[in-house]
Amino acid sequence: MAIDTLLSRNAGVLAAIAATGLTLTSIPATAHAEEAVGAGAPALPGGVSARSWAVTDVRTGDVLAARNAHQRLAPASTLKTLFAVTVLPKFRAGAVHKVTAKDLTGIGSGSSLVGIQEGRSYQVADLWRGVFLRSGNDAVRVLASMNGGWTATAKEMQTRARQLGARDTTVRSPDGYDSPGQVSSAHDLSVFGRAGLANADFARYCATTTARFPSKGSPSFEIQNTNRILTGSNGTRRYPGIVGVKNGYTSNAGNTLVAAARRGGRTLLVTVMNPQSGASNAVYNEAGSLLDWGFKAVGKVRPVGSLQPAAATPDGSRVTDGARGGAERHAATARPVTAQVSREAGRRTDTTMWAVAGGFAFALAVGAVFGWRMYVRGRRTPGDDA
C-alpha cells in the first residue's frame, strides 16, 4: 500500500494522536522538590532550606518565585490568618463578650496563650490582639465560641478557603494546633495573607508590635508580638518596611511564617514553611532574604503563577487547567510552568523540556504502531486470520 494512501485513510486518527501529544506536553509539571523562577529573574538567594516557600506581589497576586508551593504541610499558627479572614468581619471591634468556662474548653496542651480569664469581659479588639500578637489559642477559642462553636468555625474556614481558591488546605483546628489531617501550603497561606491585608482591621492587628491587654487583677498588662521579623527581637532584625503578617510553630510543623513588606509603593508577601537548616531564627532570616530577592526581581521577572482563584464558568463550574492557556493557566493553578530548576543534590533539570520530549515521543510511538497495523491490514487477503 502506498504511504500517501495510508496517510489519507487515517488522516483523522493521526491528527487525533498528534493532538494527544500536544495535550500531554501542555500539562504543567508539578512543583514538588523544585524551584520555579520566572524568566529574567536575578539569582535566588542561597541557603534557603525551607521545605516550601513562595514570593508574591500582593497587589497583582503574581507569584514571582516558589518552591514546592502546593506541598501540603502542617501550618501551625499561620492558619490563624484564615481564621481571621473568616471570622474578623463578623464582629465589631468594640463589641464586648463575657468569657465562660465553655468558651475555654478544649485548649490543646502546650498551646500559646494570651491570658484570657473566665468571668471577665473583653472587647473583640482585645481578643484579636491576643490572636495576632501572642498567637493566643485561648483568644481563638473565645472568638470561635462567639462564631457558633469550634466545629462550625472549622467548617466555615474550610468553605472560605475554597472560595479563595485555596485547595491544598484542610482545617481541623481553627487555631492551627496540630491535628491529624490538618494541612495547608505556601500557596494557600499566601492567599490567606493577601486576603487579610485587604481588610483594614486585619492589616492593623498584624502590624501591631505591642499592646495593652486587660487583666482581672490590674487594669492591663503589656503584650508583645511574637513575630520576630516584625519586632526585631531575639537576634532577628526588624525587616525594613515590614507590615506583618503571622508566624507559627509546633513540633510537627516546625517554624512557619507569612511575612509582608512594603517598599517603593509595592508590597511583597513571602510564605516560608519548615526550614531544615536548624539555624537559629532560620524562618525569619530566610523570609528576609526572599523579600530582598523579590524587591530586586520586581519588573525583571515573568510571574510563574498567580494567587487569583480559577474563574467560574456560567454554569458555576470551575475552569480547569487543561481548558485554559497562557497567562490564564498561570492564574488558575499558580503551579510553576516556566524555567523550573531542581536544586536537589546539585542537579539541574528542565522539567518542561522533558514533558515536551516525552509527549512527542509518545505521539510518535503510537502513530508508528497504528500506521504499521493499517499497513499490514491493507495487505491482507480474505484467507488471512483476523
Tab-separated table of C-alpha atoms in Angstrom:
chain	number	residue	atom	x	y	z
A	1	MET	CA	0.000	0.000	0.000
A	2	ALA	CA	1.371	3.424	-0.915
A	3	ILE	CA	2.266	5.614	2.027
A	4	ASP	CA	0.174	8.507	0.713
A	5	THR	CA	-2.880	6.221	0.606
A	6	LEU	CA	-2.239	5.079	4.161
A	7	LEU	CA	-1.933	8.647	5.377
A	8	SER	CA	-5.064	9.634	3.516
A	9	ARG	CA	-7.120	6.834	5.041
A	10	ASN	CA	-6.004	7.599	8.589
A	11	ALA	CA	-5.528	11.345	8.500
A	12	GLY	CA	-8.211	11.901	11.137
A	13	VAL	CA	-6.770	9.293	13.507
A	14	LEU	CA	-3.223	10.597	13.121
A	15	ALA	CA	-4.454	14.119	13.733
A	16	ALA	CA	-6.078	12.932	16.957
A	17	ILE	CA	-2.831	11.256	18.005
A	18	ALA	CA	-0.905	14.416	17.281
A	19	ALA	CA	-3.407	16.404	19.291
A	20	THR	CA	-2.997	13.952	22.160
A	21	GLY	CA	0.734	14.543	22.066
A	22	LEU	CA	0.210	18.293	22.247
A	23	THR	CA	-2.156	17.900	25.172
A	24	LEU	CA	0.362	15.832	27.061
A	25	THR	CA	3.141	18.337	26.518
A	26	SER	CA	1.000	21.269	27.657
A	27	ILE	CA	0.303	19.837	31.110
A	28	PRO	CA	2.393	21.874	33.590
A	29	ALA	CA	4.834	19.940	35.771
A	30	THR	CA	4.174	19.777	39.492
A	31	ALA	CA	6.152	21.800	41.982
A	32	HIS	CA	7.473	19.019	44.195
A	33	ALA	CA	11.185	19.226	45.039
A	34	GLU	CA	11.645	22.041	42.560
A	35	GLU	CA	12.058	25.769	42.454
A	36	ALA	CA	10.150	27.783	39.885
A	37	VAL	CA	11.637	31.102	38.873
A	38	GLY	CA	10.310	33.349	36.157
A	39	ALA	CA	12.455	34.171	33.157
A	40	GLY	CA	14.755	37.150	33.618
A	41	ALA	CA	14.946	36.882	37.390
A	42	PRO	CA	18.118	37.534	39.385
A	43	ALA	CA	19.694	34.543	41.085
A	44	LEU	CA	17.782	33.234	44.079
A	45	PRO	CA	19.404	33.643	47.493
A	46	GLY	CA	21.498	30.757	48.711
A	47	GLY	CA	20.817	28.910	51.935
A	48	VAL	CA	17.020	28.815	51.755
A	49	SER	CA	16.304	25.469	53.394
A	50	ALA	CA	12.516	25.701	53.802
A	51	ARG	CA	10.570	22.731	52.509
A	52	SER	CA	8.137	25.098	50.825
A	53	TRP	CA	8.075	28.818	50.069
A	54	ALA	CA	6.562	31.436	47.771
A	55	VAL	CA	7.218	35.084	46.890
A	56	THR	CA	4.152	37.059	45.799
A	57	ASP	CA	3.202	40.560	44.693
A	58	VAL	CA	0.265	41.496	46.929
A	59	ARG	CA	-1.363	43.958	44.531
A	60	THR	CA	-1.426	41.721	41.466
A	61	GLY	CA	-1.365	38.301	43.106
A	62	ASP	CA	1.548	37.316	40.832
A	63	VAL	CA	3.823	34.587	42.170
A	64	LEU	CA	7.376	35.688	41.361
A	65	ALA	CA	9.079	32.501	42.515
A	66	ALA	CA	8.233	29.427	44.565
A	67	ARG	CA	9.464	26.113	45.826
A	68	ASN	CA	7.005	23.261	46.398
A	69	ALA	CA	4.251	25.871	46.571
A	70	HIS	CA	1.464	23.274	46.690
A	71	GLN	CA	3.138	20.792	49.026
A	72	ARG	CA	0.703	20.078	51.848
A	73	LEU	CA	2.330	20.645	55.214
A	74	ALA	CA	1.220	21.381	58.768
A	75	PRO	CA	0.713	25.166	59.010
A	76	ALA	CA	0.876	25.772	62.786
A	77	SER	CA	-0.409	29.226	63.798
A	78	THR	CA	-0.122	30.692	60.310
A	79	LEU	CA	-3.546	29.070	59.856
A	80	LYS	CA	-4.832	31.852	62.114
A	81	THR	CA	-4.668	34.041	59.003
A	82	LEU	CA	-7.554	32.034	57.536
A	83	PHE	CA	-9.342	32.149	60.896
A	84	ALA	CA	-9.124	35.938	60.873
A	85	VAL	CA	-10.144	36.258	57.223
A	86	THR	CA	-13.221	34.158	58.038
A	87	VAL	CA	-14.322	35.497	61.431
A	88	LEU	CA	-12.911	39.013	61.840
A	89	PRO	CA	-15.503	40.784	59.626
A	90	LYS	CA	-18.388	39.397	61.698
A	91	PHE	CA	-17.938	41.283	64.962
A	92	ARG	CA	-17.470	44.961	65.742
A	93	ALA	CA	-14.150	45.777	67.378
A	94	GLY	CA	-15.941	47.484	70.279
A	95	ALA	CA	-18.377	44.641	70.960
A	96	VAL	CA	-17.987	43.132	74.452
A	97	HIS	CA	-18.084	39.435	75.360
A	98	LYS	CA	-18.048	37.886	78.850
A	99	VAL	CA	-15.951	34.718	78.825
A	100	THR	CA	-17.450	31.486	80.165
A	101	ALA	CA	-15.812	28.213	81.105
A	102	LYS	CA	-17.317	26.639	77.984
A	103	ASP	CA	-15.583	29.220	75.795
A	104	LEU	CA	-12.195	27.993	77.010
A	105	THR	CA	-12.902	24.252	76.843
A	106	GLY	CA	-10.642	22.115	74.665
A	107	ILE	CA	-7.469	24.221	74.508
A	108	GLY	CA	-4.632	21.950	73.425
A	109	SER	CA	-1.810	21.047	75.782
A	110	GLY	CA	1.188	23.344	75.377
A	111	SER	CA	-0.813	25.964	73.475
A	112	SER	CA	0.351	29.555	73.321
A	113	LEU	CA	-1.951	31.733	75.454
A	114	VAL	CA	-2.587	35.429	75.903
A	115	GLY	CA	-4.166	35.008	79.346
A	116	ILE	CA	-7.939	35.067	78.834
A	117	GLN	CA	-9.735	34.791	82.176
A	118	GLU	CA	-13.093	33.132	82.777
A	119	GLY	CA	-15.747	35.544	84.021
A	120	ARG	CA	-14.060	38.653	82.612
A	121	SER	CA	-15.481	40.744	79.777
A	122	TYR	CA	-13.299	41.609	76.776
A	123	GLN	CA	-13.745	43.800	73.776
A	124	VAL	CA	-13.487	41.966	70.462
A	125	ALA	CA	-10.483	44.137	69.577
A	126	ASP	CA	-8.663	42.822	72.681
A	127	LEU	CA	-9.351	39.256	71.611
A	128	TRP	CA	-7.938	39.897	68.137
A	129	ARG	CA	-4.813	41.483	69.599
A	130	GLY	CA	-4.473	38.302	71.641
A	131	VAL	CA	-4.693	36.268	68.420
A	132	PHE	CA	-2.250	38.309	66.337
A	133	LEU	CA	0.313	39.380	68.933
A	134	ARG	CA	0.527	36.437	71.325
A	135	SER	CA	-0.913	33.803	68.964
A	136	GLY	CA	-3.280	33.029	71.828
A	137	ASN	CA	-5.228	29.851	71.305
A	138	ASP	CA	-7.425	30.910	74.238
A	139	ALA	CA	-8.437	34.025	72.300
A	140	VAL	CA	-9.196	31.904	69.231
A	141	ARG	CA	-11.377	29.619	71.355
A	142	VAL	CA	-13.442	32.536	72.644
A	143	LEU	CA	-13.923	34.071	69.192
A	144	ALA	CA	-14.828	30.677	67.723
A	145	SER	CA	-17.393	30.194	70.501
A	146	MET	CA	-18.903	33.584	69.617
A	147	ASN	CA	-18.967	32.440	65.980
A	148	GLY	CA	-21.090	29.352	66.632
A	149	GLY	CA	-18.576	26.887	68.008
A	150	TRP	CA	-15.308	25.140	67.211
A	151	THR	CA	-16.605	22.656	64.639
A	152	ALA	CA	-18.820	25.181	62.886
A	153	THR	CA	-15.916	27.621	62.632
A	154	ALA	CA	-13.609	24.963	61.177
A	155	LYS	CA	-16.214	24.133	58.519
A	156	GLU	CA	-16.704	27.799	57.719
A	157	MET	CA	-12.946	28.270	57.371
A	158	GLN	CA	-12.817	25.310	55.002
A	159	THR	CA	-15.546	26.848	52.857
A	160	ARG	CA	-13.819	30.228	52.862
A	161	ALA	CA	-10.540	28.637	51.782
A	162	ARG	CA	-12.220	27.066	48.761
A	163	GLN	CA	-13.916	30.345	47.878
A	164	LEU	CA	-10.494	31.982	47.801
A	165	GLY	CA	-9.140	29.257	45.515
A	166	ALA	CA	-7.054	27.604	48.238
A	167	ARG	CA	-7.388	23.885	47.571
A	168	ASP	CA	-4.416	22.495	49.493
A	169	THR	CA	-5.875	23.349	52.904
A	170	THR	CA	-7.760	21.048	55.263
A	171	VAL	CA	-8.948	22.649	58.513
A	172	ARG	CA	-9.312	20.555	61.638
A	173	SER	CA	-8.375	23.038	64.389
A	174	PRO	CA	-9.035	26.752	63.742
A	175	ASP	CA	-6.078	27.858	65.893
A	176	GLY	CA	-3.537	25.854	63.853
A	177	TYR	CA	-2.844	23.405	66.693
A	178	ASP	CA	-1.502	20.131	65.306
A	179	SER	CA	-4.393	17.847	64.384
A	180	PRO	CA	-4.409	14.711	62.205
A	181	GLY	CA	-5.044	15.615	58.575
A	182	GLN	CA	-4.691	19.377	59.045
A	183	VAL	CA	-2.554	20.795	56.242
A	184	SER	CA	-2.031	23.874	54.120
A	185	SER	CA	0.603	25.052	51.642
A	186	ALA	CA	2.789	28.046	50.876
A	187	HIS	CA	0.389	28.917	48.065
A	188	ASP	CA	-2.720	28.777	50.254
A	189	LEU	CA	-1.175	30.628	53.193
A	190	SER	CA	-0.101	33.334	50.751
A	191	VAL	CA	-3.709	33.532	49.552
A	192	PHE	CA	-4.920	33.983	53.145
A	193	GLY	CA	-2.265	36.578	53.936
A	194	ARG	CA	-3.095	38.569	50.822
A	195	ALA	CA	-6.842	38.409	51.525
A	196	GLY	CA	-6.228	39.525	55.103
A	197	LEU	CA	-4.164	42.540	54.129
A	198	ALA	CA	-7.114	43.780	52.077
A	199	ASN	CA	-9.026	44.179	55.365
A	200	ALA	CA	-8.021	47.324	57.298
A	201	ASP	CA	-8.578	45.713	60.724
A	202	PHE	CA	-6.540	42.624	59.808
A	203	ALA	CA	-3.752	44.830	58.450
A	204	ARG	CA	-3.686	46.915	61.627
A	205	TYR	CA	-3.672	43.949	64.022
A	206	CYS	CA	-0.980	42.013	62.150
A	207	ALA	CA	1.319	45.065	62.091
A	208	THR	CA	0.981	45.827	65.826
A	209	THR	CA	4.138	45.143	67.833
A	210	THR	CA	2.935	45.865	71.389
A	211	ALA	CA	-0.405	46.491	73.090
A	212	ARG	CA	-2.056	46.625	76.496
A	213	PHE	CA	-4.199	43.620	77.411
A	214	PRO	CA	-6.917	43.598	80.113
A	215	SER	CA	-6.191	41.760	83.355
A	216	LYS	CA	-8.515	40.758	86.175
A	217	GLY	CA	-6.113	41.745	88.926
A	218	SER	CA	-4.883	45.015	87.407
A	219	PRO	CA	-6.037	47.428	84.704
A	220	SER	CA	-3.889	45.859	81.954
A	221	PHE	CA	-0.502	44.419	81.067
A	222	GLU	CA	1.698	44.738	78.011
A	223	ILE	CA	1.838	42.039	75.366
A	224	GLN	CA	4.417	41.876	72.580
A	225	ASN	CA	4.089	40.348	69.137
A	226	THR	CA	5.948	37.034	68.834
A	227	ASN	CA	6.712	37.687	65.150
A	228	ARG	CA	10.427	38.487	65.331
A	229	ILE	CA	10.784	39.805	61.785
A	230	LEU	CA	8.192	42.432	62.780
A	231	THR	CA	9.560	43.334	66.212
A	232	GLY	CA	13.300	42.921	65.590
A	233	SER	CA	13.796	40.816	68.724
A	234	ASN	CA	15.700	37.746	69.916
A	235	GLY	CA	18.571	38.181	67.485
A	236	THR	CA	16.419	38.969	64.437
A	237	ARG	CA	16.486	42.369	62.740
A	238	ARG	CA	13.224	44.128	62.021
A	239	TYR	CA	12.840	43.873	58.278
A	240	PRO	CA	12.701	47.300	56.555
A	241	GLY	CA	9.133	48.104	55.539
A	242	ILE	CA	7.636	45.081	57.305
A	243	VAL	CA	3.842	45.221	57.708
A	244	GLY	CA	3.100	41.785	59.291
A	245	VAL	CA	1.598	39.090	58.953
A	246	LYS	CA	1.796	35.922	61.149
A	247	ASN	CA	4.310	33.408	62.461
A	248	GLY	CA	3.784	29.912	63.834
A	249	TYR	CA	5.486	26.921	65.395
A	250	THR	CA	4.614	23.410	66.520
A	251	SER	CA	6.844	20.374	66.928
A	252	ASN	CA	5.124	18.784	63.928
A	253	ALA	CA	5.002	21.821	61.625
A	254	GLY	CA	8.335	23.319	62.578
A	255	ASN	CA	8.593	27.069	62.067
A	256	THR	CA	6.202	28.700	59.614
A	257	LEU	CA	5.824	32.340	58.592
A	258	VAL	CA	3.765	34.606	56.385
A	259	ALA	CA	5.541	37.984	56.103
A	260	ALA	CA	4.720	41.086	54.072
A	261	ALA	CA	6.829	44.195	53.459
A	262	ARG	CA	6.275	47.424	51.551
A	263	ARG	CA	8.906	49.300	49.575
A	264	GLY	CA	8.623	51.918	46.849
A	265	GLY	CA	4.843	51.677	46.756
A	266	ARG	CA	4.894	47.888	46.251
A	267	THR	CA	4.014	45.217	48.819
A	268	LEU	CA	5.505	41.741	48.602
A	269	LEU	CA	4.461	38.723	50.621
A	270	VAL	CA	6.640	35.722	51.437
A	271	THR	CA	5.495	32.430	52.935
A	272	VAL	CA	8.113	30.090	54.394
A	273	MET	CA	7.320	26.628	55.763
A	274	ASN	CA	9.554	24.450	57.904
A	275	PRO	CA	13.210	25.417	57.295
A	276	GLN	CA	15.535	22.429	57.580
A	277	SER	CA	18.858	24.149	58.321
A	278	GLY	CA	18.489	24.024	62.093
A	279	ALA	CA	19.899	27.545	62.334
A	280	SER	CA	18.561	29.959	64.931
A	281	ASN	CA	15.825	32.234	63.518
A	282	ALA	CA	16.064	30.434	60.161
A	283	VAL	CA	12.418	31.072	59.240
A	284	TYR	CA	12.877	34.840	59.703
A	285	ASN	CA	16.263	35.051	58.010
A	286	GLU	CA	15.116	33.006	55.026
A	287	ALA	CA	11.965	35.114	54.698
A	288	GLY	CA	14.098	38.254	54.784
A	289	SER	CA	16.425	37.013	52.072
A	290	LEU	CA	13.458	36.062	49.870
A	291	LEU	CA	11.928	39.505	50.377
A	292	ASP	CA	15.266	41.075	49.419
A	293	TRP	CA	15.281	38.943	46.278
A	294	GLY	CA	11.673	39.832	45.486
A	295	PHE	CA	12.254	43.572	45.589
A	296	LYS	CA	15.267	43.155	43.290
A	297	ALA	CA	13.281	40.942	40.936
A	298	VAL	CA	10.215	43.168	40.576
A	299	GLY	CA	9.976	44.346	36.987
A	300	LYS	CA	12.639	41.887	35.843
A	301	VAL	CA	10.795	38.604	36.220
A	302	ARG	CA	7.893	36.958	34.453
A	303	PRO	CA	5.498	35.524	37.070
A	304	VAL	CA	5.372	31.749	37.423
A	305	GLY	CA	1.810	31.732	38.700
A	306	SER	CA	-0.932	33.652	40.475
A	307	LEU	CA	-2.889	33.614	43.715
A	308	GLN	CA	-6.057	34.548	41.860
A	309	PRO	CA	-8.709	31.793	42.082
A	310	ALA	CA	-9.746	29.949	38.927
A	311	ALA	CA	-12.550	31.638	37.020
A	312	ALA	CA	-16.037	30.154	37.170
A	313	THR	CA	-17.973	29.256	34.033
A	314	PRO	CA	-21.608	30.393	33.525
A	315	ASP	CA	-22.877	27.065	34.890
A	316	GLY	CA	-20.914	27.604	38.117
A	317	SER	CA	-18.222	25.002	37.438
A	318	ARG	CA	-14.529	25.830	37.625
A	319	VAL	CA	-12.417	26.224	34.514
A	320	THR	CA	-9.795	23.514	34.697
A	321	ASP	CA	-6.123	23.951	33.928
A	322	GLY	CA	-6.352	21.860	30.806
A	323	ALA	CA	-9.042	24.145	29.381
A	324	ARG	CA	-7.015	27.309	29.838
A	325	GLY	CA	-3.910	28.631	28.126
A	326	GLY	CA	-1.105	31.133	28.566
A	327	ALA	CA	-1.447	33.554	31.453
A	328	GLU	CA	-4.929	32.227	32.294
A	329	ARG	CA	-3.448	28.839	33.079
A	330	HIS	CA	-0.968	30.505	35.449
A	331	ALA	CA	-3.825	32.280	37.213
A	332	ALA	CA	-5.821	29.087	37.612
A	333	THR	CA	-3.153	26.997	39.262
A	334	ALA	CA	-0.185	29.044	40.488
A	335	ARG	CA	1.907	25.960	39.726
A	336	PRO	CA	5.282	26.617	38.101
A	337	VAL	CA	5.167	26.306	34.328
A	338	THR	CA	8.326	28.170	33.299
A	339	ALA	CA	12.029	27.588	33.785
A	340	GLN	CA	11.987	25.079	36.601
A	341	VAL	CA	15.307	24.339	38.263
A	342	SER	CA	15.908	21.472	40.645
A	343	ARG	CA	18.345	22.239	43.454
A	344	GLU	CA	18.215	18.732	44.874
A	345	ALA	CA	21.719	17.258	45.167
A	346	GLY	CA	23.006	19.896	42.790
A	347	ARG	CA	21.069	18.553	39.799
A	348	ARG	CA	19.582	20.951	37.250
A	349	THR	CA	16.591	19.724	35.258
A	350	ASP	CA	14.283	21.457	32.841
A	351	THR	CA	11.053	19.580	33.535
A	352	THR	CA	9.146	21.429	30.847
A	353	MET	CA	11.637	20.224	28.222
A	354	TRP	CA	11.279	16.605	29.403
A	355	ALA	CA	7.489	16.884	29.396
A	356	VAL	CA	7.584	18.094	25.772
A	357	ALA	CA	10.039	15.381	24.728
A	358	GLY	CA	8.028	12.674	26.479
A	359	GLY	CA	4.766	13.756	24.898
A	360	PHE	CA	6.308	13.967	21.427
A	361	ALA	CA	7.917	10.526	21.778
A	362	PHE	CA	4.618	9.052	22.943
A	363	ALA	CA	2.787	10.509	19.941
A	364	LEU	CA	5.403	9.157	17.503
A	365	ALA	CA	5.308	5.692	19.072
A	366	VAL	CA	1.528	5.423	18.967
A	367	GLY	CA	1.450	6.770	15.411
A	368	ALA	CA	4.077	4.261	14.258
A	369	VAL	CA	2.245	1.290	15.783
A	370	PHE	CA	-1.084	2.384	14.328
A	371	GLY	CA	0.452	3.023	10.922
A	372	TRP	CA	2.113	-0.433	10.812
A	373	ARG	CA	-1.178	-2.137	11.752
A	374	MET	CA	-3.013	-0.295	8.984
A	375	TYR	CA	-0.293	-1.171	6.510
A	376	VAL	CA	-0.476	-4.886	7.387
A	377	ARG	CA	-4.269	-4.845	7.341
A	378	GLY	CA	-4.187	-3.329	3.845
A	379	ARG	CA	-2.025	-6.263	2.584
A	380	ARG	CA	-4.313	-8.987	3.970
A	381	THR	CA	-6.277	-11.369	1.654
A	382	PRO	CA	-9.673	-12.925	2.576
A	383	GLY	CA	-7.852	-16.022	3.855
A	384	ASP	CA	-5.797	-14.188	6.446
A	385	ASP	CA	-6.580	-14.599	10.123
A	386	ALA	CA	-8.464	-11.700	11.670
